[in-house]
Short mmCIF file of C-alpha atoms in Angstrom, two decimals:
data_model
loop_
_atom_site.label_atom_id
_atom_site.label_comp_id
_atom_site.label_asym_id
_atom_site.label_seq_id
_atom_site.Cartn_x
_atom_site.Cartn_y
_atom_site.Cartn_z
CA UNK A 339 0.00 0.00 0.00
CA UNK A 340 1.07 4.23 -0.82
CA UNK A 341 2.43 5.24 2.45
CA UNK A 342 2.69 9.07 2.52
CA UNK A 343 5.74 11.08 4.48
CA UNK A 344 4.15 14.12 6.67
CA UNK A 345 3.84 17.42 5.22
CA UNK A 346 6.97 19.83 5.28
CA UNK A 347 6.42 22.74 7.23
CA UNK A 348 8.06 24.79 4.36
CA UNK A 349 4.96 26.01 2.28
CA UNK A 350 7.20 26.03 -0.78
CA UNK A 351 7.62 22.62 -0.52
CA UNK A 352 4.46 21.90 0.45
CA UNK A 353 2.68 23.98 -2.85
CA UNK A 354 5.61 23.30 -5.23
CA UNK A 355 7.65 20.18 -5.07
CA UNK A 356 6.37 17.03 -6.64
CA UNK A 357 5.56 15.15 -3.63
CA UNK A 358 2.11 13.96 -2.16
CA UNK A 359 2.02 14.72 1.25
CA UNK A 360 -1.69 15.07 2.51
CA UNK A 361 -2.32 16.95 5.60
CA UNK A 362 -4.49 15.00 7.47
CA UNK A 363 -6.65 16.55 10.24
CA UNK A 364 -6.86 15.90 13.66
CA UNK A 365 -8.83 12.53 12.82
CA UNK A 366 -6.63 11.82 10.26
CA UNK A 367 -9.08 12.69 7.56
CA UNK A 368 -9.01 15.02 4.09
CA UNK A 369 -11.83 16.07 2.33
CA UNK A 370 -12.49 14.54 -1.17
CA UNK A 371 -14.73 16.96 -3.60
CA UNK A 372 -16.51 14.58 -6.14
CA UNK A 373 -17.25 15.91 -9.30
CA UNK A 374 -19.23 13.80 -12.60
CA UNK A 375 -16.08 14.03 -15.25
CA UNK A 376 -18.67 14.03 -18.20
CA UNK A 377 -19.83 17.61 -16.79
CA UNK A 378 -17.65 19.09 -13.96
CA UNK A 379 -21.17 18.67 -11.84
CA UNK A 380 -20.84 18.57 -8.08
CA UNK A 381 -21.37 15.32 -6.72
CA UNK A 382 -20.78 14.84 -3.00
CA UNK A 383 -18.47 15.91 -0.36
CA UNK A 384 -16.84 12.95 2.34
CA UNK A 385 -13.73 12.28 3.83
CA UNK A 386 -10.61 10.13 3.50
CA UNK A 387 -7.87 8.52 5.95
CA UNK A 388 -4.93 7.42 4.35
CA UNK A 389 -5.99 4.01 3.70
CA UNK A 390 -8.99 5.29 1.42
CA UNK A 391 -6.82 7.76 -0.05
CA UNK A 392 -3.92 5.23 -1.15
CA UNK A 393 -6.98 2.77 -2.28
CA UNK A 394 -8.24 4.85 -4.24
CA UNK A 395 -5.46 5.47 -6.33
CA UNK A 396 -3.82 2.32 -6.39
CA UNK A 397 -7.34 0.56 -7.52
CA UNK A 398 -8.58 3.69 -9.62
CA UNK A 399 -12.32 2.69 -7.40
CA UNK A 400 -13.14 6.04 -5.81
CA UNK A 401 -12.48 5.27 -1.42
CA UNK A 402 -13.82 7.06 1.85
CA UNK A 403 -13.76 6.85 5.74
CA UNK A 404 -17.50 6.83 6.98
CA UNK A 405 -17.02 9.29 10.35
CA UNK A 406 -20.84 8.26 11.13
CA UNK A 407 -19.85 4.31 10.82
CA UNK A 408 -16.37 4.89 11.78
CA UNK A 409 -15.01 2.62 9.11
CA UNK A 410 -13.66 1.93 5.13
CA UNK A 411 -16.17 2.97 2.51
CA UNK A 412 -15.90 1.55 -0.76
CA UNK A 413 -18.44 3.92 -2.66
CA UNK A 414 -21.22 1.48 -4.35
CA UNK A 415 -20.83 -1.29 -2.23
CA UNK A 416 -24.44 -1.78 -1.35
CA UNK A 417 -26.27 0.68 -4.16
CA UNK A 418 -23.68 -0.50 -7.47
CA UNK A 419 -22.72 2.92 -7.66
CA UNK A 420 -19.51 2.79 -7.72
CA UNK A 421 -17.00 5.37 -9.00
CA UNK A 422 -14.16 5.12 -11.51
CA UNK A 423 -11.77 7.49 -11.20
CA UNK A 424 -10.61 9.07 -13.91
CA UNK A 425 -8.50 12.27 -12.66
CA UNK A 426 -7.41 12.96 -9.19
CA UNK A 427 -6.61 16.66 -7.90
CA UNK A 428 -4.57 17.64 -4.98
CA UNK A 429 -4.89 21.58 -3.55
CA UNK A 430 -2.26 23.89 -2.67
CA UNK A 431 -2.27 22.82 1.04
CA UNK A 432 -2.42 19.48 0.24
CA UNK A 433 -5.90 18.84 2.75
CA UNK A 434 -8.50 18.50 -0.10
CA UNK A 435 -8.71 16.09 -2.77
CA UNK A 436 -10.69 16.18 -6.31
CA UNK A 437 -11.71 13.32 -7.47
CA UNK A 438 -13.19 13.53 -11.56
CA UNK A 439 -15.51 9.98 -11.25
CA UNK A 440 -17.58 8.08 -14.23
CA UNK A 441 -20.67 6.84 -11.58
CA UNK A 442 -21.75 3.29 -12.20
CA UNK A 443 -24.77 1.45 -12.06
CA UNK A 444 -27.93 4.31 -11.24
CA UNK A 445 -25.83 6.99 -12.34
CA UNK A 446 -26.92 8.47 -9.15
CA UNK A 447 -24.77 9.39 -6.24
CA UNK A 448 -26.63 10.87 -3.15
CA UNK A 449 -28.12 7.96 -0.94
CA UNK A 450 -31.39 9.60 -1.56
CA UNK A 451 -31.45 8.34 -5.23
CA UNK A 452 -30.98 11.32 -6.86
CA UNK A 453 -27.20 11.85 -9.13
CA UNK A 454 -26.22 14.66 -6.91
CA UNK A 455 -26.50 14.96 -3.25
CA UNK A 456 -26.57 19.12 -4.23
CA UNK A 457 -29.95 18.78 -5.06
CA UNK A 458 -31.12 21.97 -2.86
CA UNK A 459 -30.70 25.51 -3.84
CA UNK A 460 -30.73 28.45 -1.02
CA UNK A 461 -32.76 30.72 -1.56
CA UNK A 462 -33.29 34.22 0.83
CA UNK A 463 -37.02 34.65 1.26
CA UNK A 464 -38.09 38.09 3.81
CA UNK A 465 -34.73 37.81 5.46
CA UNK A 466 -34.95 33.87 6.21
CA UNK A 467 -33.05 31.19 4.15
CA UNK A 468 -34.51 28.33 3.09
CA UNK A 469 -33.96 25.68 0.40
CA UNK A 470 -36.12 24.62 -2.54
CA UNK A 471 -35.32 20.80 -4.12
CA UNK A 472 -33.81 21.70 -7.58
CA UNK A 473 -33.46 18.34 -8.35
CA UNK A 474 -36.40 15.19 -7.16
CA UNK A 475 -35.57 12.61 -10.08
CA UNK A 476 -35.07 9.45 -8.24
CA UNK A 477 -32.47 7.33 -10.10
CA UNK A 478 -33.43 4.17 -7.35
CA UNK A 479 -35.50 3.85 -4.72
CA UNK A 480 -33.66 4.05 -1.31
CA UNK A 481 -35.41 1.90 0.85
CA UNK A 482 -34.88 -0.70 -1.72
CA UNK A 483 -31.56 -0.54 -2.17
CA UNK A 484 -30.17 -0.08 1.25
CA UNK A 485 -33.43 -1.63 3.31
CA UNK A 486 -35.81 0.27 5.69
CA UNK A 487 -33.72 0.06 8.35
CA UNK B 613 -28.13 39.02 10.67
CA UNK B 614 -29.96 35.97 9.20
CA UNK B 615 -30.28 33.20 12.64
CA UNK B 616 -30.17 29.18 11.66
CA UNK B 617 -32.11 26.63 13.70
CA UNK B 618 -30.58 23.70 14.85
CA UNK B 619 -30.53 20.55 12.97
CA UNK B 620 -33.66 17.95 13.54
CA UNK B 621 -32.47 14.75 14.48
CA UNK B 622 -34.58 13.30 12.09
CA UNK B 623 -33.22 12.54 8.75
CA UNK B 624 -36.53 13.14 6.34
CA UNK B 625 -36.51 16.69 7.45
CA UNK B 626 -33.13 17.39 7.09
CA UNK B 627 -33.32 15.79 3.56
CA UNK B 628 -37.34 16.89 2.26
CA UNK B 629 -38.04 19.73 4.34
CA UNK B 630 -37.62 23.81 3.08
CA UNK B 631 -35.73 24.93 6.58
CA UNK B 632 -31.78 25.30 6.11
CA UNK B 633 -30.31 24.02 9.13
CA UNK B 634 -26.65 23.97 8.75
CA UNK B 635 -25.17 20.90 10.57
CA UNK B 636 -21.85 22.74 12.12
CA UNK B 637 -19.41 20.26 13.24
CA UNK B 638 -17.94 20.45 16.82
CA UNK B 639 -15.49 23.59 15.72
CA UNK B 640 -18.88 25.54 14.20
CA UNK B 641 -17.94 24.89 10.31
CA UNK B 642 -19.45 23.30 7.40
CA UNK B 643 -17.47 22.69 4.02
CA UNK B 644 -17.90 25.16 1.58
CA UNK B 645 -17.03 24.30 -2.37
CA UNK B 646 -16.61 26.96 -5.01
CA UNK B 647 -16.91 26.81 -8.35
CA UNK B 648 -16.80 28.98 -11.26
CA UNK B 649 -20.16 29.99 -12.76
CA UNK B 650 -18.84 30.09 -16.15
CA UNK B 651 -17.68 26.30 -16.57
CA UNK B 652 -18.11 24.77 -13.13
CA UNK B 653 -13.96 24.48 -12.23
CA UNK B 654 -13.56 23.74 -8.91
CA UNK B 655 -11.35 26.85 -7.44
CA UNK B 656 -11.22 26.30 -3.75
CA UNK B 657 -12.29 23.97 -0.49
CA UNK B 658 -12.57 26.45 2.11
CA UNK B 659 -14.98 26.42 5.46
CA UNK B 660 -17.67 28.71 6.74
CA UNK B 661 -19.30 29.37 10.12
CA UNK B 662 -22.85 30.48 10.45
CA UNK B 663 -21.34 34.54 10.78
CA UNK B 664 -19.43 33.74 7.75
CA UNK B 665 -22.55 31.75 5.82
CA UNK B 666 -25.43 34.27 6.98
CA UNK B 667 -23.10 37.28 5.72
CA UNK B 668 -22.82 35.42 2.21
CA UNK B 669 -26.67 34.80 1.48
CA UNK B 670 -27.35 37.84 2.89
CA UNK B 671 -24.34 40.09 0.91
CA UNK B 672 -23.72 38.06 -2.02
CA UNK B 673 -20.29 38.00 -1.55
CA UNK B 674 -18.43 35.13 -0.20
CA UNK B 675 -17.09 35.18 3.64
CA UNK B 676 -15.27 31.92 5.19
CA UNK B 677 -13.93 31.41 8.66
CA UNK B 678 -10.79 31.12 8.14
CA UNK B 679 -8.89 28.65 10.81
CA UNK B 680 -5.20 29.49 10.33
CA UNK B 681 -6.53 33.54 11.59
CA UNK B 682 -9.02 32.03 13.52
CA UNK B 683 -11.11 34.78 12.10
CA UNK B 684 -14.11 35.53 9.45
CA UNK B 685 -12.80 36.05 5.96
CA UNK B 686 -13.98 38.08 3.40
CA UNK B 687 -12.49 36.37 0.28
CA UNK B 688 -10.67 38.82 -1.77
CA UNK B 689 -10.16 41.55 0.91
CA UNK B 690 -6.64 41.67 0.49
CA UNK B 691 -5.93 40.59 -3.14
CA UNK B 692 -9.19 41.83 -4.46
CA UNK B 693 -10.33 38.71 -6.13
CA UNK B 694 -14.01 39.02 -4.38
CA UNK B 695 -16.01 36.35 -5.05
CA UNK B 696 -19.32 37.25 -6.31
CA UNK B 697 -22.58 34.29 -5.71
CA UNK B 698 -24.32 33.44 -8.30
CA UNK B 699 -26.09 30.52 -6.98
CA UNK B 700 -25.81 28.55 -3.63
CA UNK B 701 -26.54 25.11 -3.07
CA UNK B 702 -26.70 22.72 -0.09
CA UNK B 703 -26.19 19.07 0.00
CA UNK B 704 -28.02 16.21 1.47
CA UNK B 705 -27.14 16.14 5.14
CA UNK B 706 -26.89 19.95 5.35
CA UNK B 707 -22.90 19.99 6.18
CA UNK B 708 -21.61 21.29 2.93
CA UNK B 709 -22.11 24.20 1.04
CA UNK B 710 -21.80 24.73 -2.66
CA UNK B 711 -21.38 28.09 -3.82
CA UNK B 712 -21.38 29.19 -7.74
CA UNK B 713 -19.28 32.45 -7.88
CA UNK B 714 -17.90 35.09 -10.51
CA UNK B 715 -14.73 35.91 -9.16
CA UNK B 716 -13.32 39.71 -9.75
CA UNK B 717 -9.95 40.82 -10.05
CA UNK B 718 -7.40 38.63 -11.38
CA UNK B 719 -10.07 35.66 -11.99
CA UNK B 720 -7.80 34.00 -9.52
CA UNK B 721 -8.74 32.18 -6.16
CA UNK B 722 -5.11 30.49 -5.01
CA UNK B 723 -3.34 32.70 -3.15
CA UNK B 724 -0.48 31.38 -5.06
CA UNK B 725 -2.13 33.38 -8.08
CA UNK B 726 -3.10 30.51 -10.35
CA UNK B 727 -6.98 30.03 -11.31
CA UNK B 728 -8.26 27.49 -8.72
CA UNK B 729 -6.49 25.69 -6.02
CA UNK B 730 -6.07 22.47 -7.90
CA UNK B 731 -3.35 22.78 -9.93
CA UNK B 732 -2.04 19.67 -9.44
CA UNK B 733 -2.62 16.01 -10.73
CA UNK B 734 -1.97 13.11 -8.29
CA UNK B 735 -0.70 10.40 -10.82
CA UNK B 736 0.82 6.80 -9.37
CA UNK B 737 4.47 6.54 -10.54
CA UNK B 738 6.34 2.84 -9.69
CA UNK B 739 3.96 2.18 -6.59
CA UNK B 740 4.61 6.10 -5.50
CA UNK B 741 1.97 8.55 -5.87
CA UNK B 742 3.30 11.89 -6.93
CA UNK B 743 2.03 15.41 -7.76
CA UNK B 744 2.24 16.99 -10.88
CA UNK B 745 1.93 20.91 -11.65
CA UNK B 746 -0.70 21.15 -14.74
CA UNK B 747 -1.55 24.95 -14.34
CA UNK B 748 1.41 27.08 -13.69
CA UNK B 749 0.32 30.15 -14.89
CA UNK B 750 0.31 33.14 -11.69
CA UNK B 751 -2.40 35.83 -12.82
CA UNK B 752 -0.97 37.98 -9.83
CA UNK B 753 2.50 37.84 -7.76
CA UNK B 754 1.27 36.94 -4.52
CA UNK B 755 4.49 38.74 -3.02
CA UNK B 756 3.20 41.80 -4.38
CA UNK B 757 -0.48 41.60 -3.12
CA UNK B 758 0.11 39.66 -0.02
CA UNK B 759 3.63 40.81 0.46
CA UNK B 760 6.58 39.24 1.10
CA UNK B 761 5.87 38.41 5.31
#
């Protein structure tokens, strides 16, 4: 497995040399932006440890850490939407990640069924923000897929 | 000064309902994503607290928290590369925020003066994964804006 060396302190090095070097947070995470390559569409936000991260771009299948079940997520393991990666992004401070995916199976990514988990716009309405659903087209039906419970 | 509520435990309306209820994590931030308007590049990561995401529905113009100051941001204060909203989105579970902007200026976002944060490719190289520079061009000398300290 892709072991990665800590992150010089020297920004230079950090923003210019050729080395990966992800700064991981306090819980050892990054965040990894997921975007539809067909389009540039946003797809979802999560989070990676090292061991997702170095998955991911050893097997080209896109990885996460699930903070809420505290474990490996290989994305489309229960729905079949998996993600091939076809481009991966660092940023300058090396703590984000972009992933450029081709979404299998529904074509959907957002556990509620629809391709985008972005699927509510804010809107400001008499000084109050709320959201209206931009986006309802169900690509599969959840409770299906991943049970009731 | 536009107030959120807190989150409802329950998932349906957090998902189906209209009421934006940011889910800050345990340091007050949600994720916030920016793309350009024009052809949907992602520019920057960045992260927001509810000061920082009230001031941007309400002004138009984006404001992070930023953690190195420990401080609200107003993006473009110092190298005048504003970021104007165009459209603002919200994802699923309501702990990352999508923003559309134009951004003024230099039509750069990295404060190393290239277009979007992301300049770099991760590509694996003999079992090593490396970085590699594919936008080098500077629209502005950050030790001119930011100067040199």
């Amino acid at each position: 497995m892709i072991e990665f060396a800590s992150p010089s302190t020297d920004k230079a090095i950090l923003e210019d040399s050729g080395a990966l070097t992800p700064k991981f947070d306090a819980h050892g995470l990054v965040t990894a932006i997921v975007t539809d390559h067909r389009d540039g569409e946003l797809l979802m936000v999560a989070h990676m440890n090292a061991e997702a991260l170095a998955l991911t771009i050893e097997t080209g299948l896109a990885h996460y850490y699930s903070r809420s079940r505290k474990a490996l997520w290989k994305k489309g393991e229960s729905s079949g939407n998996m993600q091939s990666v076809k481009e991966i992004r660092v940023d300058c401070d090396q703590d984000a990640i972009w992933l450029k995916v081709e979404v299998a199976g529904h074509d959907a990514t957002c556990h509620t069924g629809r391709r985008s988990c972005f699927y509510r716009r804010i809107e400001l309405d008499n000084g109050e923000a709320k959201t209206v659903i931009i986006d309802d087209h169900r690509h599969f039906d959840p409770d299906s897929v991943y049970g009731k419970n």
